[in-house]
Amino acid sequence: MPDSHPPASAPSKASDLLVAALEREGVEYIFAVPGEENLDLLESLRTSSIELVLTRHEQGAGFMAATYGRLTGKTGVCMATLGPGATNLATAAAYAHLGAMPLIMITGQKPIKKSKQGRFQIIDIVNLFDPICKMSKQIVHGNTIPALIREAFRTAEEERPGAVLLELPEDIAAEETDASVLQPHPRHYAVAGDAVLNEAAEMIRAAKMPLLLVGAGANRRKARSALCDFTDLIQIPFFNTQMGKGVVDERSDLFLGTAALSDGDYLHCAIDRADLIINVGHDVVEKPPFFMEEGGTKVIHVNYKAAQVDRVYFPQLEVVGDLAQSITRLGKILGGPLDFDRSYFERVKRETDEHISEGADDPRFPVIPQRLVADTRKVMDECDIIALDNGIYKLWYARNYKAYQPNTVLLDNALATMGAGLPSAMMAAKLNPDRRVMAICGDGGFMMNSQEMETAVRLGLNLVVTVLNDSAYGMIRWKQAHAGFGDWGLEFNNPDFVQYAGSYGATGHRIERTEDLLPTFEKAFDAGGVHLIDVPVDYSENQRVLIEELADKVCLI
């Protein structure tokens, strides 16, 4: 908030003070399933500037709040009651913790000064959440609220971002306090020193075949401009991880692909040939985009924090500090295009582009993944957003769907939880009402939080929900077959998704011919409101392409 904002007067009740502190931090929304223990806080919110977004499950509230943090860089806030309400936030806490999304969860609790209900619904939430949060504390006095809220927001947003839990007992919420809120202040990161930047520049100049890798950590803090300028200036080929998609425009002639797999893909022919990788924004939570070996490819680590070294990641040089400034200053030191032979990387790019374009017009029905991805890309503009749940289709979108801007492909390559795709898309749609937003979910993951369709309709969102229907937990079924086990235990029945959507006030569509897919996408977006599209999908291409074809691949010599 701007410094000119006058200080809030001290409220008479602790819950009022907490809401005033949240307002001072710039909180716009609280996503919640309130309970009895939250009633004082709920009453304080009623007259505040903060919008309460009531969801149908605590997971939905947590996923929406975490996605708010992911998209804005500001902390998302959600609320739940004690006991089962709080435990239902655990998956969302882990989602934010591994995915580096700033999130604050406020949970209720029975009175701590005097209780007449014994241990009813009471579990130790603070200690339960401690391993999956950056900070987990109980508020024990109203006067501590201003400092705790300021510290919670600083902790949640500071690199590496993550989750914070604050437990507010109902007797503390109701007590009087004479404290005042604290003024937030911006956080500035240190800048890497000249010595290490000069050393990095010398390593890059000495390399014969360097590559740039864009990881999840570069998809924050507005690093896009610095990285785009850097790649253009020194003309270095680049690739990205799944959560680094779109930071640098993937239509670039320098883009080699997304490391959706850890090894064995077409892209890895280039990675294996590189003698230096400039690894920008590396995050160990993602599936490794490459494996280091003693005496092998050298790595320069560029990030806000030092590397977490393990047996497959031990960079030879670490450039630690503000990521964008480090890259900008490194580009100035290098001064212009690198002098090396790019012909091999260019051949790999052609091979990769040809590979991922196969099947884009395939008319088979049920729809194959390549056609699904291609039609999705056709209907989405460069700033439009897709939000993926978790399943085998996520690999197809990571490999085949080119992202043009940061955070236009919302996928989870960290916790990789099912059930987050729909709430994540809802948050993107609420923040970006003028952009097309599509949730892409498997039928298994969709049904885990499908009740949030009601929330989406109630909020008046413009949202298309594409449900990939194979009546099974498809990724595990595919892996079961690949492991040589019998096809057993992973199939289920689905509701009639068209009627299901209608029961919530949304519009349902069923695809019965592949050629109807793209027109149905367009029709749904043009109509506005919430639409569900039931798409029967054929995953037989998983085995042919991702197993057999890649096993037969021979890297270009």
Coordinates of C-alpha atoms in Angstrom, one line a residue:
M1 CA 0.0 0.0 0.0
P2 CA 1.3 3.6 -0.6
D3 CA 3.1 5.3 2.3
S4 CA 0.6 8.2 2.1
H5 CA -2.2 6.0 3.4
P6 CA -3.1 7.3 6.9
P7 CA -2.5 4.9 9.8
A8 CA -5.5 3.0 10.9
S9 CA -6.9 3.8 14.4
A10 CA -6.6 1.0 16.9
P11 CA -9.7 -1.2 16.7
S12 CA -11.5 -2.3 19.8
K13 CA -11.6 -6.0 19.0
A14 CA -8.7 -8.2 17.9
S15 CA -10.6 -9.6 14.8
D16 CA -11.1 -5.9 13.7
L17 CA -7.4 -5.3 14.2
L18 CA -6.5 -8.4 12.2
V19 CA -8.7 -7.3 9.3
A20 CA -7.2 -3.8 9.4
A21 CA -3.8 -5.3 9.2
L22 CA -4.8 -7.4 6.2
E23 CA -6.2 -4.3 4.5
R24 CA -2.9 -2.4 5.2
E25 CA -1.1 -5.3 3.5
G26 CA -3.3 -4.7 0.4
V27 CA -5.4 -7.9 0.7
E28 CA -8.2 -7.9 -1.9
Y29 CA -9.8 -11.3 -1.3
I30 CA -10.2 -13.9 1.4
F31 CA -11.2 -17.4 0.1
A32 CA -13.0 -19.3 2.8
V33 CA -15.2 -22.0 4.2
P34 CA -15.9 -20.3 7.6
G35 CA -16.9 -22.1 10.8
E36 CA -18.2 -21.3 14.2
E37 CA -14.7 -20.4 15.4
N38 CA -14.3 -17.8 12.6
L39 CA -17.5 -15.8 13.4
D40 CA -15.8 -12.8 14.9
L41 CA -13.4 -12.6 12.0
L42 CA -16.3 -13.0 9.6
E43 CA -18.2 -10.1 11.2
S44 CA -15.1 -7.9 11.0
L45 CA -14.7 -8.8 7.3
R46 CA -18.4 -7.8 6.7
T47 CA -17.6 -4.1 6.9
S48 CA -14.1 -4.2 5.4
S49 CA -12.9 -3.5 1.9
I50 CA -11.9 -7.2 1.5
E51 CA -14.1 -9.4 -0.7
L52 CA -15.1 -12.7 0.9
V53 CA -15.1 -15.5 -1.7
L54 CA -17.1 -18.4 -0.3
T55 CA -16.0 -21.7 -1.8
R56 CA -17.5 -25.2 -1.5
H57 CA -14.4 -26.9 -0.1
E58 CA -11.4 -25.7 1.8
Q59 CA -9.1 -27.1 -0.9
G60 CA -10.8 -24.8 -3.4
A61 CA -10.2 -21.8 -1.1
G62 CA -6.6 -22.8 -0.7
F63 CA -5.9 -23.4 -4.3
M64 CA -7.5 -20.2 -5.4
A65 CA -5.5 -18.2 -2.8
A66 CA -2.2 -19.9 -3.8
T67 CA -2.9 -19.1 -7.4
Y68 CA -3.6 -15.5 -6.6
G69 CA -0.1 -15.5 -5.1
R70 CA 1.4 -17.2 -8.1
L71 CA -0.2 -14.7 -10.6
T72 CA 0.3 -11.5 -8.7
G73 CA 3.4 -12.1 -6.5
K74 CA 1.3 -10.8 -3.6
T75 CA 0.2 -13.1 -0.8
G76 CA -3.1 -14.9 -1.2
V77 CA -5.2 -15.4 1.9
C78 CA -7.7 -18.1 2.8
M79 CA -9.6 -19.0 5.9
A80 CA -11.0 -22.2 7.5
T81 CA -12.3 -23.3 10.8
L82 CA -10.5 -25.7 13.3
G83 CA -10.1 -29.4 13.0
P84 CA -11.4 -30.8 9.7
G85 CA -11.6 -27.4 8.1
A86 CA -8.0 -26.8 8.8
T87 CA -6.8 -30.3 7.8
N88 CA -8.6 -29.8 4.5
L89 CA -6.1 -27.0 3.8
A90 CA -3.1 -29.2 4.1
T91 CA -3.0 -30.1 0.4
A92 CA -3.2 -26.5 -0.6
A93 CA -0.5 -25.6 1.9
A94 CA 1.8 -28.3 0.4
Y95 CA 0.8 -27.0 -3.1
A96 CA 2.0 -23.5 -2.2
H97 CA 5.0 -24.8 -0.2
L98 CA 6.5 -26.8 -3.1
G99 CA 5.2 -24.5 -5.9
A100 CA 6.7 -21.4 -4.2
M101 CA 3.4 -19.5 -4.1
P102 CA 2.9 -16.9 -1.3
L103 CA -0.1 -18.0 0.8
I104 CA -1.4 -17.2 4.3
M105 CA -4.0 -19.6 5.9
I106 CA -6.0 -18.3 8.9
T107 CA -7.6 -21.1 10.8
G108 CA -9.9 -21.0 13.9
Q109 CA -9.5 -22.7 17.2
K110 CA -11.5 -23.3 20.4
P111 CA -10.9 -20.8 23.2
I112 CA -7.4 -21.2 24.7
K113 CA -8.0 -19.4 28.0
K114 CA -11.0 -21.4 29.1
S115 CA -12.6 -24.4 27.3
K116 CA -15.9 -26.1 28.2
Q117 CA -15.7 -28.7 25.3
G118 CA -12.8 -30.8 26.3
R119 CA -10.8 -31.9 23.2
F120 CA -13.8 -31.8 20.8
Q121 CA -12.5 -31.2 17.2
I122 CA -9.1 -30.0 18.6
I123 CA -5.9 -31.2 17.1
D124 CA -2.5 -29.5 17.1
I125 CA -2.8 -27.7 13.7
V126 CA 0.2 -25.5 14.3
N127 CA 2.6 -28.4 14.6
L128 CA 0.8 -30.4 11.9
F129 CA 1.4 -27.6 9.4
D130 CA 4.9 -26.8 10.4
P131 CA 6.7 -29.1 7.9
I132 CA 4.7 -27.8 5.0
C133 CA 4.9 -24.1 5.9
K134 CA 7.6 -21.4 6.1
M135 CA 5.9 -20.3 9.4
S136 CA 3.2 -21.8 11.5
K137 CA 2.0 -19.9 14.7
Q138 CA -0.9 -19.5 17.0
I139 CA -2.0 -16.0 17.9
V140 CA -2.1 -15.9 21.7
H141 CA -2.8 -12.2 22.3
G142 CA -4.5 -9.5 20.3
N143 CA -1.7 -7.1 20.8
T144 CA 0.7 -9.4 18.9
I145 CA -1.5 -9.3 15.7
P146 CA 0.2 -6.4 13.9
A147 CA 3.7 -7.8 14.2
L148 CA 2.6 -11.4 13.3
I149 CA 0.7 -10.2 10.2
R150 CA 3.6 -8.1 9.0
E151 CA 6.0 -11.1 9.6
A152 CA 3.6 -13.5 8.0
F153 CA 3.4 -11.5 4.8
R154 CA 7.2 -10.9 4.7
T155 CA 7.8 -14.6 5.2
A156 CA 5.3 -15.7 2.6
E157 CA 6.6 -13.4 -0.1
E158 CA 10.3 -13.5 0.5
E159 CA 12.3 -15.8 -1.8
R160 CA 11.7 -18.6 -1.9
P161 CA 7.9 -17.8 -1.5
G162 CA 5.6 -20.3 0.3
A163 CA 2.8 -20.9 2.8
V164 CA 2.2 -19.5 6.3
L165 CA -0.4 -20.6 8.8
L166 CA -1.9 -18.4 11.6
E167 CA -4.3 -19.9 14.1
L168 CA -6.7 -17.5 15.7
P169 CA -8.6 -18.9 18.7
E170 CA -12.1 -17.6 19.1
D171 CA -11.5 -16.0 22.5
I172 CA -8.5 -14.1 21.2
A173 CA -10.5 -12.9 18.2
A174 CA -13.1 -11.5 20.5
E175 CA -10.8 -9.8 23.1
E176 CA -10.2 -6.1 23.2
T177 CA -6.8 -4.6 22.1
D178 CA -5.2 -1.2 21.9
A179 CA -2.5 -2.1 19.3
S180 CA -2.2 -0.4 15.9
V181 CA -1.3 -1.9 12.5
L182 CA 2.2 -1.7 11.1
Q183 CA 3.2 -0.1 7.8
P184 CA 4.4 -2.6 5.1
H185 CA 7.6 -1.8 3.3
P186 CA 9.1 -3.2 0.0
R187 CA 11.8 -5.9 0.1
H188 CA 14.9 -5.4 -2.0
Y189 CA 17.3 -8.2 -2.9
A190 CA 21.1 -8.0 -2.9
V191 CA 22.8 -7.8 -6.2
A192 CA 25.5 -10.3 -7.3
G193 CA 29.0 -8.9 -7.2
D194 CA 31.2 -7.9 -10.1
A195 CA 33.8 -10.7 -9.4
V196 CA 31.3 -13.6 -9.8
L197 CA 29.6 -11.9 -12.8
N198 CA 32.9 -11.5 -14.6
E199 CA 33.8 -15.2 -13.8
A200 CA 30.4 -16.2 -15.2
A201 CA 31.0 -14.2 -18.4
E202 CA 34.4 -15.9 -18.8
M203 CA 32.9 -19.3 -18.5
I204 CA 30.3 -18.4 -21.1
R205 CA 32.9 -17.0 -23.5
A206 CA 35.0 -20.1 -23.1
A207 CA 32.1 -22.5 -23.8
K208 CA 31.8 -24.1 -27.3
M209 CA 28.1 -25.0 -27.0
P210 CA 26.3 -23.2 -24.2
L211 CA 22.6 -23.3 -23.4
L212 CA 20.3 -21.3 -21.2
L213 CA 17.7 -23.0 -19.0
V214 CA 14.7 -21.1 -17.7
G215 CA 13.3 -22.6 -14.5
A216 CA 10.4 -22.0 -12.1
G217 CA 12.2 -19.4 -10.1
A218 CA 12.4 -17.2 -13.2
N219 CA 8.6 -17.2 -13.5
R220 CA 8.4 -14.7 -10.7
R221 CA 9.5 -11.1 -9.9
K222 CA 9.1 -9.8 -13.5
A223 CA 12.2 -11.5 -14.9
R224 CA 10.8 -11.8 -18.4
S225 CA 12.2 -8.5 -19.7
A226 CA 15.7 -9.2 -18.5
L227 CA 15.8 -12.8 -19.9
C228 CA 14.3 -11.8 -23.2
D229 CA 16.9 -9.0 -23.6
F230 CA 19.6 -11.4 -22.6
T231 CA 18.7 -14.2 -25.1
D232 CA 18.3 -11.6 -27.9
L233 CA 21.6 -9.8 -27.1
I234 CA 23.9 -12.8 -26.9
Q235 CA 21.8 -15.1 -29.2
I236 CA 22.0 -18.1 -26.9
P237 CA 19.6 -21.1 -27.5
F238 CA 17.4 -21.8 -24.5
F239 CA 15.0 -24.3 -23.1
N240 CA 12.7 -24.4 -20.1
T241 CA 11.2 -26.5 -17.4
Q242 CA 7.5 -27.1 -17.1
M243 CA 7.1 -24.3 -14.6
G244 CA 9.4 -22.0 -16.6
K245 CA 7.2 -22.0 -19.6
G246 CA 6.5 -18.7 -21.2
V247 CA 9.0 -16.6 -19.4
V248 CA 10.7 -16.1 -22.8
D249 CA 8.5 -16.4 -25.8
E250 CA 8.6 -19.9 -27.1
R251 CA 8.0 -18.8 -30.7
S252 CA 11.6 -17.6 -30.7
D253 CA 14.0 -19.2 -33.2
L254 CA 16.3 -19.8 -30.2
F255 CA 13.8 -21.9 -28.3
L256 CA 14.6 -25.6 -28.3
G257 CA 11.7 -27.0 -26.2
T258 CA 10.4 -27.8 -22.8
A259 CA 12.1 -30.4 -20.6
A260 CA 8.8 -32.3 -19.7
L261 CA 10.8 -35.4 -19.2
S262 CA 14.1 -35.8 -17.3
D263 CA 15.9 -37.4 -20.1
G264 CA 15.5 -39.3 -23.4
D265 CA 13.5 -36.7 -25.3
Y266 CA 14.5 -35.0 -28.5
L267 CA 15.5 -31.9 -26.5
H268 CA 18.0 -33.9 -24.5
C269 CA 20.1 -34.5 -27.6
A270 CA 20.9 -30.8 -27.4
I271 CA 21.3 -30.8 -23.6
D272 CA 23.7 -33.8 -23.8
R273 CA 25.8 -32.0 -26.4
A274 CA 26.0 -28.7 -24.4
D275 CA 29.3 -28.1 -22.5
L276 CA 27.8 -25.3 -20.3
I277 CA 24.2 -24.7 -19.0
I278 CA 23.3 -21.3 -17.6
N279 CA 20.6 -22.4 -15.2
V280 CA 18.3 -19.5 -14.3
G281 CA 15.7 -19.9 -11.6
H282 CA 16.5 -23.6 -10.9
D283 CA 14.1 -25.1 -8.3
V284 CA 14.8 -28.6 -7.0
V285 CA 11.1 -29.4 -6.5
E286 CA 10.7 -29.8 -10.3
K287 CA 11.5 -33.0 -12.1
P288 CA 15.2 -32.6 -13.1
P289 CA 15.5 -31.2 -16.6
F290 CA 19.0 -32.8 -16.8
F291 CA 21.3 -34.8 -14.7
M292 CA 24.9 -33.7 -13.8
E293 CA 27.8 -36.1 -13.8
E294 CA 31.3 -35.7 -12.5
G295 CA 33.4 -34.4 -15.3
G296 CA 30.4 -33.6 -17.5
T297 CA 28.6 -30.5 -18.5
K298 CA 29.4 -27.4 -16.4
V299 CA 26.6 -25.4 -14.8
I300 CA 26.2 -21.8 -13.8
H301 CA 23.5 -21.4 -11.2
V302 CA 21.7 -18.0 -11.3
N303 CA 19.1 -17.4 -8.7
Y304 CA 17.9 -15.4 -5.6
K305 CA 19.3 -18.2 -3.3
A306 CA 22.3 -20.5 -3.4
A307 CA 21.9 -23.9 -4.9
Q308 CA 20.7 -26.9 -3.0
V309 CA 23.4 -29.3 -3.9
D310 CA 22.7 -33.0 -4.3
R311 CA 24.3 -35.9 -6.3
V312 CA 22.7 -34.7 -9.6
Y313 CA 23.0 -31.0 -9.2
F314 CA 26.3 -29.4 -8.1
P315 CA 26.9 -26.2 -10.1
Q316 CA 30.5 -25.1 -10.6
L317 CA 29.5 -21.4 -10.2
E318 CA 26.7 -19.7 -8.3
V319 CA 25.5 -16.2 -9.2
V320 CA 23.3 -15.3 -6.2
G321 CA 21.2 -12.2 -5.9
D322 CA 18.3 -10.4 -7.7
L323 CA 17.7 -12.6 -10.7
A324 CA 16.7 -10.0 -13.2
Q325 CA 19.6 -7.6 -12.3
S326 CA 22.1 -10.5 -12.4
I327 CA 21.0 -11.4 -15.9
T328 CA 21.0 -7.8 -17.1
R329 CA 24.4 -7.1 -15.8
L330 CA 25.8 -10.3 -17.2
G331 CA 24.5 -9.4 -20.6
K332 CA 26.2 -6.0 -20.4
I333 CA 29.5 -7.7 -19.6
L334 CA 29.1 -10.1 -22.5
G335 CA 28.2 -7.2 -24.7
G336 CA 26.9 -9.0 -27.8
P337 CA 26.3 -12.4 -29.6
L338 CA 28.3 -15.4 -28.6
D339 CA 30.7 -16.7 -31.2
F340 CA 30.0 -20.5 -31.5
D341 CA 28.6 -22.9 -34.0
R342 CA 24.8 -23.2 -33.4
S343 CA 24.1 -25.6 -36.3
Y344 CA 23.7 -28.7 -34.1
F345 CA 21.2 -26.9 -31.9
E346 CA 19.3 -25.7 -35.0
R347 CA 19.0 -29.2 -36.3
V348 CA 17.7 -30.5 -33.0
K349 CA 15.1 -27.6 -33.0
R350 CA 13.9 -28.6 -36.5
E351 CA 13.6 -32.3 -35.4
T352 CA 11.8 -31.3 -32.2
D353 CA 9.4 -29.0 -34.0
E354 CA 8.6 -31.6 -36.6
H355 CA 8.0 -34.2 -33.8
I356 CA 5.6 -32.1 -31.8
S357 CA 3.6 -31.0 -34.9
E358 CA 2.7 -34.6 -35.7
G359 CA -0.9 -35.4 -35.1
A360 CA -2.1 -31.8 -34.9
D361 CA -4.7 -32.4 -37.6
D362 CA -5.4 -36.1 -36.8
P363 CA -9.2 -36.7 -37.2
R364 CA -9.4 -39.8 -35.1
F365 CA -12.1 -40.0 -32.4
P366 CA -11.9 -40.2 -29.4
V367 CA -9.5 -37.2 -29.7
I368 CA -5.8 -37.9 -29.4
P369 CA -3.6 -35.7 -27.2
Q370 CA -1.7 -34.0 -30.1
R371 CA -5.0 -32.8 -31.7
L372 CA -6.3 -31.6 -28.4
V373 CA -3.2 -29.6 -27.7
A374 CA -3.1 -28.1 -31.2
D375 CA -6.8 -27.1 -31.1
T376 CA -6.3 -25.5 -27.7
R377 CA -3.4 -23.5 -29.0
K378 CA -5.4 -22.3 -31.9
V379 CA -8.3 -20.9 -29.8
M380 CA -6.1 -19.2 -27.2
D381 CA -4.4 -15.8 -27.9
E382 CA -0.9 -15.1 -26.7
C383 CA -2.0 -13.6 -23.3
D384 CA -4.8 -16.2 -22.7
I385 CA -4.4 -18.7 -19.9
I386 CA -4.7 -22.5 -19.6
A387 CA -4.7 -24.1 -16.1
L388 CA -3.8 -27.8 -16.1
D389 CA -4.8 -30.3 -13.5
N390 CA -2.6 -33.4 -13.1
G391 CA -2.5 -36.4 -15.5
I392 CA -0.7 -37.7 -18.5
Y393 CA -2.1 -34.9 -20.6
K394 CA 0.1 -32.4 -18.6
L395 CA 3.2 -33.9 -20.3
W396 CA 1.6 -33.4 -23.8
Y397 CA 0.8 -29.8 -23.0
A398 CA 4.3 -29.2 -21.6
R399 CA 5.9 -30.6 -24.7
N400 CA 3.6 -29.5 -27.4
Y401 CA 1.9 -26.3 -26.3
K402 CA 4.1 -23.2 -26.9
A403 CA 3.7 -20.5 -24.3
Y404 CA 4.2 -16.9 -25.3
Q405 CA 4.0 -15.0 -22.0
P406 CA 4.7 -15.8 -18.3
N407 CA 2.1 -17.6 -16.3
T408 CA -0.1 -18.4 -19.3
V409 CA 0.4 -22.1 -18.7
L410 CA -0.5 -22.8 -15.1
L411 CA 0.7 -26.3 -14.3
D412 CA 2.0 -27.9 -11.1
N413 CA 5.3 -29.7 -11.6
A414 CA 6.0 -29.6 -7.8
L415 CA 3.4 -31.2 -5.6
A416 CA 1.6 -32.3 -8.8
T417 CA -1.7 -32.7 -7.0
M418 CA -5.0 -33.6 -8.6
G419 CA -8.0 -31.3 -8.0
A420 CA -6.1 -28.0 -8.3
G421 CA -6.8 -27.3 -12.0
L422 CA -10.4 -25.9 -11.7
P423 CA -9.8 -23.6 -8.7
S424 CA -6.5 -22.4 -10.3
A425 CA -8.4 -21.5 -13.5
M426 CA -11.1 -19.8 -11.5
M427 CA -8.6 -17.5 -9.9
A428 CA -7.0 -16.7 -13.2
A429 CA -10.5 -15.9 -14.7
K430 CA -11.4 -13.7 -11.7
L431 CA -8.1 -11.7 -12.0
N432 CA -8.3 -11.5 -15.8
P433 CA -11.9 -11.1 -16.9
D434 CA -10.9 -9.8 -20.4
R435 CA -8.6 -12.8 -21.2
R436 CA -9.7 -16.3 -22.3
V437 CA -9.1 -18.8 -19.5
M438 CA -9.5 -22.6 -19.8
A439 CA -9.2 -25.3 -17.1
I440 CA -8.0 -28.6 -18.6
C441 CA -8.7 -31.5 -16.3
G442 CA -8.8 -35.3 -16.4
D443 CA -12.1 -36.8 -15.3
G444 CA -10.5 -38.1 -12.1
G445 CA -8.9 -34.8 -11.1
F446 CA -12.0 -32.7 -12.1
M447 CA -14.3 -34.7 -9.8
M448 CA -12.1 -34.1 -6.8
N449 CA -13.2 -30.4 -6.7
S450 CA -16.0 -30.3 -9.2
Q451 CA -18.3 -28.7 -6.7
E452 CA -16.4 -25.5 -7.3
M453 CA -18.4 -25.2 -10.6
E454 CA -21.1 -23.6 -8.4
T455 CA -18.6 -21.1 -7.1
A456 CA -17.5 -20.2 -10.6
V457 CA -21.1 -19.6 -11.7
R458 CA -21.9 -17.6 -8.6
L459 CA -18.9 -15.4 -9.1
G460 CA -20.0 -14.7 -12.7
L461 CA -16.7 -15.9 -14.2
N462 CA -16.0 -16.4 -17.9
L463 CA -14.4 -19.8 -17.9
V464 CA -14.2 -22.9 -20.1
V465 CA -13.6 -26.2 -18.3
T466 CA -12.4 -29.0 -20.6
V467 CA -12.8 -32.5 -19.0
L468 CA -10.8 -35.2 -20.7
N469 CA -13.0 -38.3 -20.4
D470 CA -11.4 -41.8 -20.4
S471 CA -13.3 -43.1 -17.3
A472 CA -10.0 -44.1 -15.6
Y473 CA -7.0 -42.8 -13.7
G474 CA -5.3 -42.6 -17.0
M475 CA -1.7 -41.8 -16.1
I476 CA -1.5 -44.6 -13.5
R477 CA -3.2 -47.0 -15.9
W478 CA -0.6 -46.1 -18.5
K479 CA 2.3 -46.7 -16.1
Q480 CA 0.6 -49.9 -14.9
A481 CA 0.7 -51.2 -18.5
H482 CA 4.3 -50.0 -19.0
A483 CA 5.3 -51.9 -15.9
G484 CA 3.9 -55.1 -17.4
F485 CA 1.1 -55.4 -14.8
G486 CA -2.5 -56.4 -15.6
D487 CA -5.0 -53.7 -16.5
W488 CA -6.9 -53.7 -13.2
G489 CA -8.3 -51.5 -10.5
L490 CA -8.2 -48.0 -12.1
E491 CA -11.5 -47.6 -14.1
F492 CA -14.6 -45.9 -12.9
N493 CA -17.9 -44.5 -14.1
N494 CA -18.6 -40.8 -14.7
P495 CA -21.7 -38.7 -14.4
D496 CA -23.3 -37.2 -17.5
F497 CA -21.1 -34.2 -17.6
V498 CA -23.5 -32.1 -19.7
Q499 CA -26.3 -32.6 -17.2
Y500 CA -23.8 -32.1 -14.3
A501 CA -22.7 -28.7 -15.6
G502 CA -26.4 -27.7 -16.1
S503 CA -27.2 -28.6 -12.5
Y504 CA -24.8 -25.8 -11.4
G505 CA -26.1 -23.3 -13.9
A506 CA -23.2 -23.8 -16.3
T507 CA -23.5 -24.8 -19.9
G508 CA -22.5 -28.3 -20.9
H509 CA -21.2 -29.6 -24.3
R510 CA -20.2 -33.1 -25.4
I511 CA -17.8 -33.6 -28.2
E512 CA -18.9 -36.5 -30.5
R513 CA -16.6 -35.7 -33.5
T514 CA -13.1 -34.5 -33.4
E515 CA -13.8 -31.8 -36.0
D516 CA -16.3 -30.3 -33.5
L517 CA -13.7 -29.6 -30.9
L518 CA -12.3 -26.3 -32.1
P519 CA -15.7 -24.8 -33.0
T520 CA -17.0 -25.8 -29.6
F521 CA -14.1 -24.0 -27.9
E522 CA -14.9 -20.9 -29.9
K523 CA -18.6 -21.1 -29.3
A524 CA -18.1 -21.4 -25.5
F525 CA -15.7 -18.5 -25.2
D526 CA -17.8 -16.3 -27.4
A527 CA -20.9 -17.0 -25.3
G528 CA -19.3 -16.1 -22.0
G529 CA -20.1 -17.6 -18.6
V530 CA -19.1 -21.0 -17.4
H531 CA -18.9 -23.8 -19.9
L532 CA -17.9 -27.5 -19.4
I533 CA -16.8 -29.5 -22.5
D534 CA -16.8 -33.3 -22.2
V535 CA -14.0 -34.5 -24.5
P536 CA -13.6 -38.3 -24.9
V537 CA -9.8 -38.9 -25.2
D538 CA -7.7 -41.7 -26.6
Y539 CA -4.4 -42.2 -24.7
S540 CA -3.0 -44.9 -26.9
E541 CA -0.6 -42.4 -28.3
N542 CA 1.2 -42.3 -24.9
Q543 CA 2.7 -45.7 -25.5
R544 CA 3.6 -45.1 -29.2
V545 CA 5.1 -41.7 -28.8
L546 CA 6.3 -41.3 -25.2
I547 CA 7.7 -44.9 -24.9
E548 CA 8.3 -46.6 -28.3
E549 CA 9.2 -43.6 -30.5
L550 CA 11.5 -42.0 -27.9
A551 CA 13.2 -45.4 -27.3
D552 CA 13.9 -45.6 -31.0
K553 CA 15.1 -42.0 -31.3
V554 CA 18.8 -41.6 -32.3
C555 CA 20.3 -38.2 -31.6
L556 CA 21.7 -36.4 -34.6
I557 CA 25.5 -36.8 -35.0

